[in-house]
Structures are given as structure tokens and as C-alpha cells.
Short mmCIF file of C-alpha atoms and ligand atoms in Angstrom, two decimals:
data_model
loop_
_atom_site.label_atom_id
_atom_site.label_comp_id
_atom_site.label_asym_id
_atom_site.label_seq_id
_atom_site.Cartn_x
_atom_site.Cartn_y
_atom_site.Cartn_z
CA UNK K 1 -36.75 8.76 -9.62
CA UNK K 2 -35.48 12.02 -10.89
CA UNK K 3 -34.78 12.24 -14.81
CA UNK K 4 -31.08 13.95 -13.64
CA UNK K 5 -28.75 12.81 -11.74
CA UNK K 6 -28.74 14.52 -8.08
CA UNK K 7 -26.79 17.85 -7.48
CA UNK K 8 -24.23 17.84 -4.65
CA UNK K 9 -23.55 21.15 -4.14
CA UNK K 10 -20.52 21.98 -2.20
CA UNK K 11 -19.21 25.07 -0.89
CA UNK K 12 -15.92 25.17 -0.07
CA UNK K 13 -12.64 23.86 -2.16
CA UNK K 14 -10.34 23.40 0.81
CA UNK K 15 -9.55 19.67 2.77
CA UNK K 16 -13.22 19.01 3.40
CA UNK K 17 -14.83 20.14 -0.08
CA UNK K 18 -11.87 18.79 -2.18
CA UNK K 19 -12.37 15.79 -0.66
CA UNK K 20 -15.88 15.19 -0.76
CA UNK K 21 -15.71 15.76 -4.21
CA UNK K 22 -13.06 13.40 -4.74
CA UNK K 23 -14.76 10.79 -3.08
CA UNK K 24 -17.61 11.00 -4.88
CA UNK K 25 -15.47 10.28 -8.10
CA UNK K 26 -17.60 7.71 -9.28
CA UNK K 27 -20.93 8.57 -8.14
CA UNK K 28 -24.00 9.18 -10.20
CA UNK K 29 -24.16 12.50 -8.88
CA UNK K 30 -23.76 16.20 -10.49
CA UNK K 31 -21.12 17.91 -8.30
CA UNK K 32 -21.24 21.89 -7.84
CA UNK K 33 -17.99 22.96 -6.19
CA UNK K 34 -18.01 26.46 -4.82
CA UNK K 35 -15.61 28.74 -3.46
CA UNK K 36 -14.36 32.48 -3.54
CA UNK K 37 -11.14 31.77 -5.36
CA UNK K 38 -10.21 29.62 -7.79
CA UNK K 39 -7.77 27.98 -5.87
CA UNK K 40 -6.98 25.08 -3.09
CA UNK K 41 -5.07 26.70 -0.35
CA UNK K 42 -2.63 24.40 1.73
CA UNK K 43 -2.76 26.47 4.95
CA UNK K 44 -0.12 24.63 7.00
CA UNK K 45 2.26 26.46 5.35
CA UNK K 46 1.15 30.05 5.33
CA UNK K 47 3.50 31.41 7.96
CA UNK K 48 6.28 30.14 5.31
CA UNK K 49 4.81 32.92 2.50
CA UNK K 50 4.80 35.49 5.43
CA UNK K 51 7.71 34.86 6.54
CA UNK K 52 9.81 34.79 2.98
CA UNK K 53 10.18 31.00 2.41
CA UNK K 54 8.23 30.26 -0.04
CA UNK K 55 5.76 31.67 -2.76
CA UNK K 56 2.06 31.57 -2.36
CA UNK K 57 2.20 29.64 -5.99
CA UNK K 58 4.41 26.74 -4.36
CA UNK K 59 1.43 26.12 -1.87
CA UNK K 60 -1.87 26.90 -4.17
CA UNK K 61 -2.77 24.94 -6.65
CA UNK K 62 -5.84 25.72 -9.37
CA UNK K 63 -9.05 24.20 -8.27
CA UNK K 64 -9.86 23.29 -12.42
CA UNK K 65 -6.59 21.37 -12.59
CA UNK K 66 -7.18 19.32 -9.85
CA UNK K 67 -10.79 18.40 -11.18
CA UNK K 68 -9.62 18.15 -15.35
CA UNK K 69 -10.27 14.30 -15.02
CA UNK K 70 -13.13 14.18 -13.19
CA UNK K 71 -16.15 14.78 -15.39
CA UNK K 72 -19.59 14.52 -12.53
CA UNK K 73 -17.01 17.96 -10.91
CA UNK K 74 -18.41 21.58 -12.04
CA UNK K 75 -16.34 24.24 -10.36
CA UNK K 76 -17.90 28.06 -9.88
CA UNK K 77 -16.04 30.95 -8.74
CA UNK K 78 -18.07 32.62 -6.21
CA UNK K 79 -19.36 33.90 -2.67
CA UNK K 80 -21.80 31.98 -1.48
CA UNK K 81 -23.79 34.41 0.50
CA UNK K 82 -26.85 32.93 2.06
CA UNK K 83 -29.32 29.27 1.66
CA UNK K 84 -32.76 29.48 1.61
CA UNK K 85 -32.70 25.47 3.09
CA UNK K 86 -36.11 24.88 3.29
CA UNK K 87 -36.73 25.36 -0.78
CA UNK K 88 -32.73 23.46 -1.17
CA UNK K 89 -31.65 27.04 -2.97
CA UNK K 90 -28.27 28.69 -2.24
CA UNK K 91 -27.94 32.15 -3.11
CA UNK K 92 -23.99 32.76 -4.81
CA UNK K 93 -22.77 35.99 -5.67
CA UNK K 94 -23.64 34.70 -9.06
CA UNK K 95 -26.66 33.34 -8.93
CA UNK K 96 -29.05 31.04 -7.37
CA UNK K 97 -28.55 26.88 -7.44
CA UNK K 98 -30.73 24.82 -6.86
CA UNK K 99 -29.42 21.20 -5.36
CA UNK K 100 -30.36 18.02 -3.70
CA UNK K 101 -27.51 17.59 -0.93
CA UNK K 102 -24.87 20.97 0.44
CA UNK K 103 -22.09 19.96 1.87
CA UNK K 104 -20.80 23.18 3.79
CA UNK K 105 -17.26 23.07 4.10
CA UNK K 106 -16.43 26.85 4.58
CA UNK K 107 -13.74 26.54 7.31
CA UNK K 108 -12.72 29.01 9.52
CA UNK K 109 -11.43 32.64 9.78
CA UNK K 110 -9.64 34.60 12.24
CA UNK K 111 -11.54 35.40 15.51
CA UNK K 112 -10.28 38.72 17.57
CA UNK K 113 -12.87 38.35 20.39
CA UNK K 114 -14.36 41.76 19.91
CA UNK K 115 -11.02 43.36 20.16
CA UNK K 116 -11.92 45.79 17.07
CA UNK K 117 -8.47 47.54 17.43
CA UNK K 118 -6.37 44.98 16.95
CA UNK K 119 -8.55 43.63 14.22
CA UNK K 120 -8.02 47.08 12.64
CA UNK K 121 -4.30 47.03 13.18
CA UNK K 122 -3.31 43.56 13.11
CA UNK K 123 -2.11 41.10 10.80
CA UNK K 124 -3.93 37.81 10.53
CA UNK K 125 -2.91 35.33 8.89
CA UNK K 126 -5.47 32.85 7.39
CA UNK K 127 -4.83 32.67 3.53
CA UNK K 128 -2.50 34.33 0.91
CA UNK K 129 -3.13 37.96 1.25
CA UNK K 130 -2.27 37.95 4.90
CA UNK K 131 0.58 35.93 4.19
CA UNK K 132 1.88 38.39 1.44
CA UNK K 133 0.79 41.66 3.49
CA UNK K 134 3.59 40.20 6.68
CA UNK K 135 6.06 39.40 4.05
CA UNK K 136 5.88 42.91 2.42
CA UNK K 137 5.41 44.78 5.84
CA UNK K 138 8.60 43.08 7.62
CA UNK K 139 10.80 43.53 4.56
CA UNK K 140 9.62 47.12 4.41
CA UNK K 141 9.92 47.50 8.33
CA UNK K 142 13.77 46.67 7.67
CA UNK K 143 13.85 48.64 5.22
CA UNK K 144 12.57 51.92 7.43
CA UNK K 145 14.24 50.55 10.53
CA UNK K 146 17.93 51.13 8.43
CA UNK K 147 16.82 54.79 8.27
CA UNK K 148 15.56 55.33 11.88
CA UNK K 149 18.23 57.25 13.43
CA UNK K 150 15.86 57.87 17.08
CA UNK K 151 16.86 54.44 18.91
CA UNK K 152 13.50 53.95 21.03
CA UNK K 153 11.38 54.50 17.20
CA UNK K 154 13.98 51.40 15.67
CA UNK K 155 13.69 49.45 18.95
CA UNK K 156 9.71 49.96 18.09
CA UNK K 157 10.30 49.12 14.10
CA UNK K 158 12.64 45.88 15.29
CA UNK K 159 10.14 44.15 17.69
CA UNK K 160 7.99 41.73 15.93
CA UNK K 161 5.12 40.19 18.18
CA UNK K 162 3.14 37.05 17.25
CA UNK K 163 -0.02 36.66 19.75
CA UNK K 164 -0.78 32.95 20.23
CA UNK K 165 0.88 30.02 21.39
CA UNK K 166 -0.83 27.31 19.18
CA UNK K 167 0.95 25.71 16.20
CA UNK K 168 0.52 28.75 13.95
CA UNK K 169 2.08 30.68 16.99
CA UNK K 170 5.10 28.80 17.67
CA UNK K 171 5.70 28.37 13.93
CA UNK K 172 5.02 31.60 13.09
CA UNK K 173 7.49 32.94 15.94
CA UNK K 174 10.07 30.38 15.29
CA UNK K 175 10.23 31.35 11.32
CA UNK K 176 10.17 35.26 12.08
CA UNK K 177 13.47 34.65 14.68
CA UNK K 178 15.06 32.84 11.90
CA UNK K 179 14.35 35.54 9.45
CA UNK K 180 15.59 38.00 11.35
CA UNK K 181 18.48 36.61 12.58
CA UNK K 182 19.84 34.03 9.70
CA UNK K 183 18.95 36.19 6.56
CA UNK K 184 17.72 40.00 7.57
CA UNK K 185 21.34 40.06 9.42
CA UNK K 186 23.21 39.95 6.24
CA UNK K 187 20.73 42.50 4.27
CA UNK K 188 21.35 44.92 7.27
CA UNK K 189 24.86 45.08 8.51
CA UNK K 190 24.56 48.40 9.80
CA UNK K 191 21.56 47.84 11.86
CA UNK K 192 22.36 46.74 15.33
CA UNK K 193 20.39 42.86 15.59
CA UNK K 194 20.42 42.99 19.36
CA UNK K 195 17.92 45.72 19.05
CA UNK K 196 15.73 43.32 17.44
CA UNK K 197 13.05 41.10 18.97
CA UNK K 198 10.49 38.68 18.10
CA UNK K 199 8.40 38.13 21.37
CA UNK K 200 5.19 35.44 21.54
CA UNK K 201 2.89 36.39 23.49
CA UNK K 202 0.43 33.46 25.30
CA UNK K 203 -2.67 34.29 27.36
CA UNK K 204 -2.40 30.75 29.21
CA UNK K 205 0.68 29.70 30.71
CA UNK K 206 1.47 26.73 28.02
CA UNK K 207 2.52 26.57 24.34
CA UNK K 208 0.80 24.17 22.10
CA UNK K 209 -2.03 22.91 24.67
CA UNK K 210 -3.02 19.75 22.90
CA UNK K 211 0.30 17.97 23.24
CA UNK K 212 1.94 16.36 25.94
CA UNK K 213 3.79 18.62 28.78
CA UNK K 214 7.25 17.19 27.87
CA UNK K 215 6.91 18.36 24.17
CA UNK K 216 5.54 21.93 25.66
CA UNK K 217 8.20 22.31 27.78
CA UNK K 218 10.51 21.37 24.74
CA UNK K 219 8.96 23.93 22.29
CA UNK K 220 9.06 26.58 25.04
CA UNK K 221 12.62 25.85 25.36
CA UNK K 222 13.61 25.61 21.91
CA UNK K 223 11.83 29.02 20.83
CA UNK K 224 14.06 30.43 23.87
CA UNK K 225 16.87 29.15 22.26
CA UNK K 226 16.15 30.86 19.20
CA UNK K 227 15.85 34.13 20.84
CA UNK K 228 12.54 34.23 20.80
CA UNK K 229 11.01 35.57 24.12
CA UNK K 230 8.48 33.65 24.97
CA UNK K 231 5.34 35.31 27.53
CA UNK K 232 2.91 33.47 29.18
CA UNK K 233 -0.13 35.30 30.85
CA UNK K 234 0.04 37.96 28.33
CA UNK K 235 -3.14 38.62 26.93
CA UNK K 236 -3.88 41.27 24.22
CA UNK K 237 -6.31 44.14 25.33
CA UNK K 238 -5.95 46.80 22.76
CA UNK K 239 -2.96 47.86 19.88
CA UNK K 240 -3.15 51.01 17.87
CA UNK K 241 -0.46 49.86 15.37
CA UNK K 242 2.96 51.12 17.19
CA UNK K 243 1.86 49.90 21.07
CA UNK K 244 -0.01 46.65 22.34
CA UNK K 245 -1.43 47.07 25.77
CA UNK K 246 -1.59 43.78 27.48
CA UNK K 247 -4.75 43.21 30.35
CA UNK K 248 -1.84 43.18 33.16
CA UNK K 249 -1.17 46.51 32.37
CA UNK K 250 2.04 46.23 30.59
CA UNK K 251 2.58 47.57 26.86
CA UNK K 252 4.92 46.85 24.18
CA UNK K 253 6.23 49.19 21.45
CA UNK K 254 5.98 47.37 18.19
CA UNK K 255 4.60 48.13 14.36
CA UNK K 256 4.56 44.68 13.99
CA UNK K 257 1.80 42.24 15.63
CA UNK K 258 0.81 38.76 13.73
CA UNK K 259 -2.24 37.21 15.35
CA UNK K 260 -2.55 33.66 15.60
CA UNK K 261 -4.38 33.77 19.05
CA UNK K 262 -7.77 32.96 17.42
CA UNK K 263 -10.54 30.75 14.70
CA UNK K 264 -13.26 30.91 14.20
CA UNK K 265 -15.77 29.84 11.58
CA UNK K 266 -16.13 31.16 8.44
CA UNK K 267 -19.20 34.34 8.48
CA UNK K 268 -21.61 32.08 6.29
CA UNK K 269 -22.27 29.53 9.19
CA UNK K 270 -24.12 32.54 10.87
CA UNK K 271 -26.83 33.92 8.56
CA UNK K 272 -28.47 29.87 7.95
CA UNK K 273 -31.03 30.07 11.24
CA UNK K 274 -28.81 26.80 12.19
CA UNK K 275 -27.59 25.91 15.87
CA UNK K 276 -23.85 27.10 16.49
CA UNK K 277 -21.53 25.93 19.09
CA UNK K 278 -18.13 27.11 20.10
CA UNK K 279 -16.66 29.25 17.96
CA UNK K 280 -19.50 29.80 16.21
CA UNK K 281 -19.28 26.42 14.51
CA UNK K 282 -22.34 24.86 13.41
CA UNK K 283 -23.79 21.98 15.51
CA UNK K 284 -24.25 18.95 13.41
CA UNK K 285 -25.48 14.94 14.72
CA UNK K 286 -23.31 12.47 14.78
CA UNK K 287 -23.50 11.31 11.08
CA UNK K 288 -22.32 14.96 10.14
CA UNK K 289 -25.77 16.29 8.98
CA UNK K 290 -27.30 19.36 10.61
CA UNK K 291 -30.79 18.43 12.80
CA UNK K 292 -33.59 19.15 11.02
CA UNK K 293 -31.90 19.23 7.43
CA UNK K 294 -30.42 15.48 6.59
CA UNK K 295 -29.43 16.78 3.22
CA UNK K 296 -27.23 19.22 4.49
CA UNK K 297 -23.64 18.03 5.80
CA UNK K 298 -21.51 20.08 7.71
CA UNK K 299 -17.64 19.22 7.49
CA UNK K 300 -13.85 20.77 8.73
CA UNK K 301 -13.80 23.91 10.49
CA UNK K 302 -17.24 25.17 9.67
CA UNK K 303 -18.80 22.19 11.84
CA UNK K 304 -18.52 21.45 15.80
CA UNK K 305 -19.09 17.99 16.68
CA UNK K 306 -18.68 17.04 20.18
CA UNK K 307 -16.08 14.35 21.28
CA UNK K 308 -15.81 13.65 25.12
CA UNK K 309 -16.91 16.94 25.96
CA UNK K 310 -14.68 19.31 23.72
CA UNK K 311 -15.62 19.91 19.75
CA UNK K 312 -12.97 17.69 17.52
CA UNK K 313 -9.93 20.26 16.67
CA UNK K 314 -10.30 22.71 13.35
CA UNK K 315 -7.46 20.44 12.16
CA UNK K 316 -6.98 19.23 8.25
CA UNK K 317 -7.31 15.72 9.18
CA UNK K 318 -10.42 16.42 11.05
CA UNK K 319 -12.11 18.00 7.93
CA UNK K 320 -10.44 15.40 5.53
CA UNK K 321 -12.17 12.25 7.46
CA UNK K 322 -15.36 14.19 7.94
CA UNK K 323 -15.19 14.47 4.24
CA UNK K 324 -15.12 10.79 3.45
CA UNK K 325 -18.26 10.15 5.82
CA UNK K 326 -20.05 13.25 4.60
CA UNK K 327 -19.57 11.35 0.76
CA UNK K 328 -20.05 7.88 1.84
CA UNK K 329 -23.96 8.88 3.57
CA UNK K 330 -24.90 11.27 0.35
CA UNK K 331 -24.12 7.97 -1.56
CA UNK K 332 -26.29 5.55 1.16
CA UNK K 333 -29.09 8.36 1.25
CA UNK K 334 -29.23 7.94 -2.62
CA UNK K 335 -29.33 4.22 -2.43
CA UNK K 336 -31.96 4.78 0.69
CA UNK K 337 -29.58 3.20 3.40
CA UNK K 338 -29.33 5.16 6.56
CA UNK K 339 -26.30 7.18 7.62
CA UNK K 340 -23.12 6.13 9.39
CA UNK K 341 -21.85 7.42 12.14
CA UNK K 342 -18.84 9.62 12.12
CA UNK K 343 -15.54 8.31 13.94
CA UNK K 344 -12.28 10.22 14.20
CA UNK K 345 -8.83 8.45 13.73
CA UNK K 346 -6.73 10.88 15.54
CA UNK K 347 -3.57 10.72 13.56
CA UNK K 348 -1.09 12.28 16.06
CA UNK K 349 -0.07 15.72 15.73
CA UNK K 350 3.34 18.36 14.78
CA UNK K 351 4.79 21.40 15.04
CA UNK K 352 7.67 22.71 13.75
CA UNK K 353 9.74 25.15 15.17
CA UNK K 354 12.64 26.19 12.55
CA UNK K 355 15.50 24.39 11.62
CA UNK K 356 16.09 21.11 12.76
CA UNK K 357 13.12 21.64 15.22
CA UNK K 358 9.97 20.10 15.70
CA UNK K 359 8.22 18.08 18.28
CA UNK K 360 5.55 15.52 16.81
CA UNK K 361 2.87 13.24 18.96
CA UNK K 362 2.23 9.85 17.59
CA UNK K 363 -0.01 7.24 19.60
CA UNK K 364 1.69 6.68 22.15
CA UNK K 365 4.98 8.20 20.80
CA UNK K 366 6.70 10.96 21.34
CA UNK K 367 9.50 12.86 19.49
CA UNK K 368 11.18 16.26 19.54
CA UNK K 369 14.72 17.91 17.83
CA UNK K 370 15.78 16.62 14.38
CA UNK K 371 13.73 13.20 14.03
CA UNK K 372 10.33 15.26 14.33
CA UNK K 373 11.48 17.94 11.98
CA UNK K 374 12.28 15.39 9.46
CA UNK K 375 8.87 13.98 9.85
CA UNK K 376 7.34 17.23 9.83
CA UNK K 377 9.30 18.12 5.99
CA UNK K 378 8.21 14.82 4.73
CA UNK K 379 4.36 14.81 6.14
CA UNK K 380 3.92 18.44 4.83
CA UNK K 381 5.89 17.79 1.32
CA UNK K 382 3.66 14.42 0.86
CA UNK K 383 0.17 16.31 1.99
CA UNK K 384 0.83 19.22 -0.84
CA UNK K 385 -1.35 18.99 -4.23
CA UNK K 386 0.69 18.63 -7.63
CA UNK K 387 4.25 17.56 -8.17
CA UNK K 388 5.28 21.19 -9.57
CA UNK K 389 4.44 22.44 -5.54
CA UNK K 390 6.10 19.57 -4.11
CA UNK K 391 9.07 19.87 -6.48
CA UNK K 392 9.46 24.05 -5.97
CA UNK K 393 8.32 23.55 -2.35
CA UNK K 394 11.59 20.83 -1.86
CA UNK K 395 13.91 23.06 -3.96
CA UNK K 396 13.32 26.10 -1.87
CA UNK K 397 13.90 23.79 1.19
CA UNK K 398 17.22 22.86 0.25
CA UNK K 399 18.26 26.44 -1.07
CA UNK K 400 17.61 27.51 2.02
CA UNK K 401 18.86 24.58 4.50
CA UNK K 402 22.21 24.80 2.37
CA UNK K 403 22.67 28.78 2.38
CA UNK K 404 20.75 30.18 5.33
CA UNK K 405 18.79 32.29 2.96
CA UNK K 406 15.10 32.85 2.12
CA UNK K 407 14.18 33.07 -1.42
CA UNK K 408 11.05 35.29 -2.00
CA UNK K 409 12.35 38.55 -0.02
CA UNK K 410 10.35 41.01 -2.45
CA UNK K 411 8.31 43.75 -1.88
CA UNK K 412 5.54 43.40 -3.78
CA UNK K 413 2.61 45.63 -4.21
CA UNK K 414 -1.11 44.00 -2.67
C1 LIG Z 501 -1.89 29.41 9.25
C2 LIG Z 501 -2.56 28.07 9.46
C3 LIG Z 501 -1.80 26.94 9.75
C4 LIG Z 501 -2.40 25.70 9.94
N1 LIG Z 501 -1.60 24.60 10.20
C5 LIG Z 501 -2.18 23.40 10.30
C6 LIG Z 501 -1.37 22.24 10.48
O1 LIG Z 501 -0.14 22.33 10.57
N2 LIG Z 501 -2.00 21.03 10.56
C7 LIG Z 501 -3.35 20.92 10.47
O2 LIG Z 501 -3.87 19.80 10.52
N3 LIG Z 501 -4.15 21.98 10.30
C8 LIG Z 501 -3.60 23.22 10.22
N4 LIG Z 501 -4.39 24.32 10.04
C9 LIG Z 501 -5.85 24.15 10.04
C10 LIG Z 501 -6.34 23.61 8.71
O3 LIG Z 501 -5.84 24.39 7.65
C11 LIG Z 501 -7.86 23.63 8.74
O4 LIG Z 501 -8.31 22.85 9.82
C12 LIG Z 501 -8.43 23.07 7.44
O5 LIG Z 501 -8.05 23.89 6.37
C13 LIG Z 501 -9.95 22.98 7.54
O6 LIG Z 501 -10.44 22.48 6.32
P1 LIG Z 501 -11.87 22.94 5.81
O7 LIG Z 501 -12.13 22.18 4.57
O8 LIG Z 501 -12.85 22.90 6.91
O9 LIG Z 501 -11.68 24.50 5.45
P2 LIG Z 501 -10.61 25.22 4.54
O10 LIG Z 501 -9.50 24.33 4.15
O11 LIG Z 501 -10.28 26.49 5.27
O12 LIG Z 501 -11.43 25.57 3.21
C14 LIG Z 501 -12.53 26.44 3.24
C15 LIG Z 501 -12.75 26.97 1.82
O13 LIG Z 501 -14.02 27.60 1.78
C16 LIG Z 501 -13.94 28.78 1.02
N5 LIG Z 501 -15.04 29.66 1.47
C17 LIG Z 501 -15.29 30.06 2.74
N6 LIG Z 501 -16.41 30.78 2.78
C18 LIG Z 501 -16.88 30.85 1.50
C19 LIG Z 501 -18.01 31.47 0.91
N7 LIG Z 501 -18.91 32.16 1.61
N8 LIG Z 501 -18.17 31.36 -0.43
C20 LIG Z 501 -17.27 30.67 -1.18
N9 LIG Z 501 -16.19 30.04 -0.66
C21 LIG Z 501 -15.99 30.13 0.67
C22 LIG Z 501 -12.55 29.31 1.32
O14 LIG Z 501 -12.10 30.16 0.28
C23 LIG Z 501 -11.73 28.02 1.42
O15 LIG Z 501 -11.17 27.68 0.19
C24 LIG Z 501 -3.81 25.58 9.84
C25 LIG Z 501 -4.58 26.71 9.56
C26 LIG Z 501 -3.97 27.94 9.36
C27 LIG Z 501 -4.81 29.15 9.03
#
């Protein structure tokens, strides 16, 4: 018996770590919650900061604040760097700690499959400075573009290109179009909009391939609708910031590329000498631990647990269910039960593709057009942390449903 209550270390303040933190509420336990800023990031709505919707403040929300009423929670700004796992030490930018149970809940980051030069070039877009670097570069584009007087350069300026057809993809693609087309348009009545284009590039030949081929077909059609040209059995080979060279051959004049094509997770899953899967996710037993190390849980992104042949999806409910399991077995390995097994409740799954659009999968049912985007606004608006987000998040909603504009078009310096 220990004289101090066990630490629970946990390294990451996103779905999973949040969480497990949470859920250990009213455990005898010392949390130690980790992460590189002090801040819980709601990622769904990224492409909304990028593309001049909303504020990274309306979808961030302070880590202390959440944790003010929770006593057993310790929060620590820093990098976690390394683990020695063996002597239970993690090394943190600011020091070494010492625990009894890590629960590494890192997530993901983008993946460019080794292509250096569009990593170099680029824009990813996987938490707020991405976000903010698209929203400053296409408002500054514009701004250039209205001073271009050589038509192939503005044709060049005017073509935006998002590279994957996942939900990020089709989000970020449908969001851009409506930018460009509902709001820029006013800005810029001098500039000729059918010089403009916002073109998604796919290296398969389907959008969004976990849902069902009636909903593709919908999104694929809907994004047409929008203007959006949509190209299947494009895949990225190289892009030097003003061309992207696709493997058939083709290339594209743009200044402008957003890629969504690719996760992976997070760079600390690779230096712990433990087993990684796809992605470079880290392979952990049914009951979420990693072999070898049964006080180390793996949740979210970071960890690749295989269901009927494929690893579960680098989804939020994914890491928020692992979460609950990862707490519940720290609390029966304190009270020396074993460990449960880890079952996923697969919730159903959306997409939203601009006003009035969406198509959502639930069960068995099946929904696209204005039902599914109303589901989508209320799912996202419920999911967000603190009733100031929720309230600014609705406000800037209806601002811009009511007067086709977007809020937040500043230029801001990174
Ligand atoms: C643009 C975008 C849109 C998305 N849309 C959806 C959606 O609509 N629906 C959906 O279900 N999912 C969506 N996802 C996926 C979802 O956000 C992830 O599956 C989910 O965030 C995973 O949770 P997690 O806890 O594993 O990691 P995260 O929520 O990513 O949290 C990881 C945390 O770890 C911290 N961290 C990482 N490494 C370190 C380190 N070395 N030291 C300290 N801290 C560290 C990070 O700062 C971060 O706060 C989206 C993701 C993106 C990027």
C-alpha cells in the first residue's frame, strides 16, 4: 500500500485525455494532465477558423477552467518528449515525472507520405495555427489577386485546391466555395469570380469512403453544385507553392493547396520502443493497454486497435469511449480486478457540406440535404466545451445564415 495516492499521468488534453481525467473524477488517484498548450482544441471545426467563420477562441477552451472543480486534476504545460517505461519516468520539456499508470492520448498529426515538397509548401490543417495561416493566406491571396493585372498569374492566385476527399476534405472544399463565392464576391467586385476555382482533389475514385454509396454520390453531387470541381484519381506527386503536379501527369497552377489527404499519429508514439501499426499508431490489446506494459493505456488517435480487420477510425467518439475503458481498468487495476475489454458503440457518422448541406449515417438510417445539416449544427453546437463557445459559436451561425457573410475576415499577423 503506497503512503500517496497513485499518479495517473496523462499526456494529452484532447477527447481521450479530457476524458479520462474526467472519469476519474472521483478516484483516489493524483491526476497529471499534460499537453503542449494550455488549451482543449475542438477539431471538428477547424476548417471553420480557416475558412473565416469563426474564431479559434469560439472553439478552444482553457484546459485550467475546465478542471477548476476537480481537485485529484494537476494540469502542466509541456512537451512530453520521451518515457523511460521500464523505470515508469516520462521525460517533459520540463522535467521528469514519475507515475504509476500513462495514459497516452497524443492523437494524430498530418501525414504527407514522404512527399517533403508539399509538406514544405502546403497548408495542413490540424490545430489553430494552420487554421489561422489559410485564413490569413486566402484573404491576402484576394487581396494580391485584385492587383494581378497578367490573367494566367490571377487564374493561379484564384484556384484554391484542397487534397483529400474525407470529411475534412469535403468540408473544407465546401466552406472555401462558399467563401469565395457568398462573401469574397462582395469584397471584390472588380475581380472577375468565374476566374476563380476551388477544385478537390481525391486519389480514389469516392468521397467520404466510410459512408454508404448513396450519401457519396450525394456529397459528390452537392460539392458540384457548389462549384466545386470535384477530381477523382488525382493524386498529389510534388507542389512547389504556385504548381501541383499530379502522378497522371497533369499539373495545376495554384498558390493555394490545403491538405486533408492524410493522419497520422502524433511523433511521440515513435521514440517508446513500442509496436506500431498503420499509421504509425501504437498497437495496444484489447483492454487498451500496450503488451508488455499493463500500466500504460493507449487511447484516440495515438492507438490502433484492430476491429474486423481494419484499425477503429481516428474519430472523436473513438477516443472518447476508449477513454472511459482506459479509466474504468486504472480504477479495477487499483482495486486488483482484471481489465475489461474494450467495445466500440459506433455512433453513426456526418459531414457537412455548407449551407443547408450535410449527409449523416445513423444505424441503419440514412439522411442527406437540410435534415442532416440540422443534425450536424446541433451535434457539433452540443459536443463544444463551455456555454461562452456554444453561445459565440451559435451567434456567428446565425450572423452568417441571415447575411451571407463571414465574421472573422482579418489578416492577422502569426
Ligand atoms: C480538421 C479536423 C476535423 C475533424 N473532424 C472530425 C469530425 O467531424 N468528427 C470526428 O469524430 N472527428 C473529427 N476529427 C478527428 C478528431 O478530432 C480526432 O479523432 C480526435 O481529436 C482524437 O482525439 P485524441 O484524444 O486521440 O487526440 P486529440 O484530440 O488530437 O488530442 C491530442 C492532444 O495531445 C497533445 N499532444 C500531442 N503530442 C503531445 C506531446 N508530445 N506533448 C504534449 N502534448 C501533446 C495535443 O496538443 C492535443 O491537445 C477531425 C480532425 C481534424 C484535424
Amino acid at each position: 500500500m503506497t503512503e500517496h495516492p497513485p499518479v495517473v499521468a496523462i499526456i494529452g488534453a484532447g477527447f481521450g485525455g479530457l476524458r479520462v481525467a474526467r472519469a476519474l473524477r472521483d478516484t483516489a488517484v493524483k491526476i497529471v494532465l499534460i499537453d503542449r498548450h494550455n488549451y482543449h482544441l475542438f477539431q471538428p471545426l477547424l476548417y471553420q477558423v480557416a475558412t473565416a467563420g469563426l474564431s479559434p477562441m469560439d472553439i478552444a477552451y482553457p484546459v485550467r477552467a475546465i478542471f477548476h472543480n476537480q481537485p485529484n486534476v494537476e494540469f502542466r504545460l509541456a512537451e512530453a518528449t520521451g518515457a523511460d517505461l521500464a523505470a515508469k519516468t516520462l521525460r517533459l520539456s520540463t522535467g521528469d515525472l514519475p507515475y504509476d499508470y500513462l495514459v497516452l492520448a497524443v492523437g494524430g498529426m498530418t501525414h504527407y507520405f514522404g512527399l517533403d515538397s508539399v509538406a514544405k509548401h502546403a497548408f495542413g490543417l490540424k490545430d489553430v495555427d494552420d487554421a489561422v495561416a489559410i485564413r490569413n493566406h486566402l484573404l491576402k491571396i484576394f487581396e494580391l489577386a485584385a492587383q494581378e493585372s497578367d490573367t494566367e498569374k490571377r487564374r493561379a492566385m484564384l484556384t484554391f485546391v484542397v487534397a483529400g476527399g474525407g470529411p475534412t476534405g469535403v468540408e473544407s472544399a465546401g466552406a472555401l466555395s462558399e467563401l469565395v463565392r457568398m462573401v469574397l464576391a462582395k469584397d471584390y467586385a472588380r475581380l472577375h469570380f468565374n476566374e476563380a476555382r476551388v477544385v478537390l482533389l481525391e486519389a480514389t475514385d469516392r468521397l467520404l469512403a466510410n459512408f454508404p454509396e448513396s450519401l457519396r454520390k450525394a456529397t459528390t453531387e452537392t460539392l458540384r453544385h457548389k462549384h466545386v470541381e470535384v477530381r477523382f484519381g488525382a493524386a498529389v506527386s510534388d507542389y512547389d507553392g504556385h504548381r501541383i503536379l499530379l502522378k497522371n501527369g497533369d499539373a495545376l497552377p495554384t498558390h493555394t493547396l490545403i491538405w486533408a489527404a492524410g493522419i497520422r499519429a502524433a511523433s511521440l508514439t515513435c521514440g517508446l520502443g513500442l509496436r506500431q501499426g498503420r499509421q504509425g499508431r501504437i498497437v495496444v490489446t484489447p483492454t487498451l493497454q500496450a503488451p508488455d506494459h499493463p500500466e500504460l493505456f493507449v487511447i484516440g488517435d495515438a492507438a490502433c486497435l484492430d476491429a474486423g480487420g481494419e484499425p477503429l477510425p481516428m474519430v472523436a467518439p473513438v477516443a472518447m469511449q476508449q477513454a472511459e475503458t482506459a479509466a474504468g481498468n486504472i480504477r479495477r487495476m487499483i482495486n486488483g480486478q482484471p481489465c475489461v475489454t474494450f467495445i466500440y458503440k459506433d455512433s453513426g457518422s456526418l459531414a457537412t457540406i455548407g449551407r443547408h448541406q450535410a449527409v449523416a449515417q445513423l444505424g441503419k438510417l440514412r439522411f442527406s440535404g437540410f435534415v442532416a445539416w440540422v443534425l450536424w449544427l446541433t451535434v457539433h453546437l452540443l459536443q463544444l466545451i463551455g456555454f461562452r463557445n456554444k453561445l459565440m459559436v451559435m451567434i456567428n451561425w446565425t450572423w452568417e445564415y441571415w447575411s451571407y457573410d463571414r465574421a472573422i475576415r482579418l489578416i492577422t499577423k502569426e
